[in-house]
Coordinates of N, CA and C in Angstrom, one line a residue:
M10 N 25.9 65.9 141.5 CA 25.2 67.0 142.4 C 25.5 66.4 143.7
A11 N 24.7 65.1 143.4 CA 25.0 64.8 145.0 C 25.5 63.4 145.0
L12 N 26.5 63.2 144.5 CA 28.0 62.5 144.1 C 29.2 63.5 145.2
L13 N 29.1 64.4 144.9 CA 29.9 65.6 145.3 C 29.3 65.4 146.9
F14 N 28.2 66.4 146.5 CA 27.6 66.6 148.4 C 28.6 64.7 148.7
A15 N 27.8 64.1 149.1 CA 28.1 63.2 149.3 C 29.8 62.7 149.7
V16 N 30.7 62.7 148.6 CA 32.0 63.1 148.8 C 32.2 64.3 149.6
M17 N 31.8 65.0 149.6 CA 32.1 66.4 150.9 C 31.8 66.0 152.5
L18 N 30.2 65.1 152.5 CA 29.9 64.4 153.6 C 30.6 63.6 154.3
V19 N 30.9 63.1 153.6 CA 32.4 61.8 154.2 C 33.5 62.3 154.6
T20 N 34.0 63.6 153.8 CA 35.5 63.8 154.1 C 35.2 64.8 155.0
A21 N 34.5 65.0 155.4 CA 34.3 66.1 156.9 C 33.6 65.4 157.7
A22 N 33.0 64.4 158.0 CA 32.6 63.3 158.9 C 33.8 63.0 159.6
G23 N 34.9 62.4 158.5 CA 36.2 61.8 158.9 C 37.5 62.6 159.2
N24 N 37.2 63.9 159.1 CA 38.2 65.3 159.5 C 37.9 65.3 161.3
T25 N 36.3 65.6 161.2 CA 35.5 66.0 162.4 C 36.2 64.4 163.3
A26 N 36.1 62.8 162.5 CA 36.7 62.1 163.6 C 38.1 61.7 164.4
M27 N 38.6 62.5 163.6 CA 40.2 62.6 163.6 C 40.7 63.9 164.1
Q28 N 39.8 64.7 164.4 CA 40.1 65.9 165.5 C 39.8 65.0 166.8
S29 N 39.5 64.2 166.9 CA 38.8 64.2 168.2 C 40.1 63.1 169.3
V30 N 40.8 61.7 168.1 CA 41.6 61.2 168.6 C 43.2 61.3 168.3
M31 N 43.5 62.8 167.4 CA 44.4 62.7 166.2 C 45.7 63.6 168.2
P32 N 45.1 63.7 168.4 CA 45.9 64.8 169.5 C 46.5 63.5 170.3
S33 N 46.1 62.8 171.1 CA 46.4 61.9 171.7 C 47.2 60.6 171.1
I34 N 47.0 60.6 169.5 CA 48.3 59.6 168.8 C 49.4 60.3 168.5
G35 N 48.9 61.7 168.6 CA 50.1 62.3 168.6 C 51.0 62.2 169.3
T36 N 50.2 62.6 170.8 CA 51.1 62.6 172.2 C 52.1 61.7 171.9
A37 N 50.9 60.4 171.9 CA 52.1 58.7 171.7 C 53.2 58.3 171.2
L38 N 52.9 59.0 170.0 CA 53.9 59.3 168.9 C 55.6 59.8 169.3
G39 N 55.3 60.7 170.1 CA 56.0 62.0 170.9 C 56.7 63.7 169.0
V40 N 55.0 63.7 168.6 CA 54.4 64.5 168.1 C 53.9 65.6 168.9
A41 N 54.9 67.1 168.9 CA 54.1 68.2 169.7 C 52.6 68.6 169.2
D42 N 52.1 69.4 170.0 CA 50.5 69.5 169.9 C 50.9 70.3 168.7
V43 N 51.7 71.8 168.4 CA 51.3 72.7 167.3 C 51.4 72.2 166.4
W44 N 52.2 71.1 166.0 CA 52.5 70.2 164.1 C 51.0 69.4 163.8
I45 N 50.3 68.9 165.5 CA 48.8 68.6 165.3 C 48.0 69.5 165.1
S46 N 48.1 70.8 165.4 CA 46.6 71.5 165.5 C 47.6 72.5 163.9
L47 N 49.1 72.6 163.6 CA 49.0 73.5 162.1 C 48.5 72.3 161.3
A48 N 48.8 70.8 161.2 CA 47.9 69.6 160.5 C 46.4 70.3 159.7
Y49 N 46.1 70.6 161.0 CA 44.0 70.6 160.9 C 43.8 72.3 160.7
S50 N 45.3 73.2 160.9 CA 45.0 75.0 160.4 C 44.7 74.4 158.9
W51 N 46.0 73.8 158.4 CA 46.7 73.9 157.0 C 45.1 72.8 156.0
S52 N 45.0 71.5 156.8 CA 43.6 70.8 156.2 C 42.4 71.9 155.8
A53 N 42.2 72.9 157.3 CA 41.1 74.0 157.0 C 41.1 75.0 156.0
L54 N 42.3 75.3 155.5 CA 42.5 76.4 155.3 C 42.3 75.8 153.2
L55 N 42.8 75.0 153.8 CA 43.0 74.0 152.2 C 41.7 74.0 151.6
W56 N 40.5 73.4 152.8 CA 38.9 73.1 152.4 C 38.4 74.5 152.2
V57 N 38.7 75.5 152.5 CA 37.7 76.7 152.6 C 38.4 77.4 151.1
A58 N 39.3 77.2 150.6 CA 40.2 78.0 149.1 C 40.0 77.4 148.1

């Protein structure tokens, strides 16, 4: 159970870190903001499901 908690904690921390830098990376790569937000929405939906 502790391993599962650790894995989920690391995954959540990584996702939170990426949320702060991904919009600027997407802009630099020419990806529209709607696709970045869709990716995070899809990720959140799968995380809850």
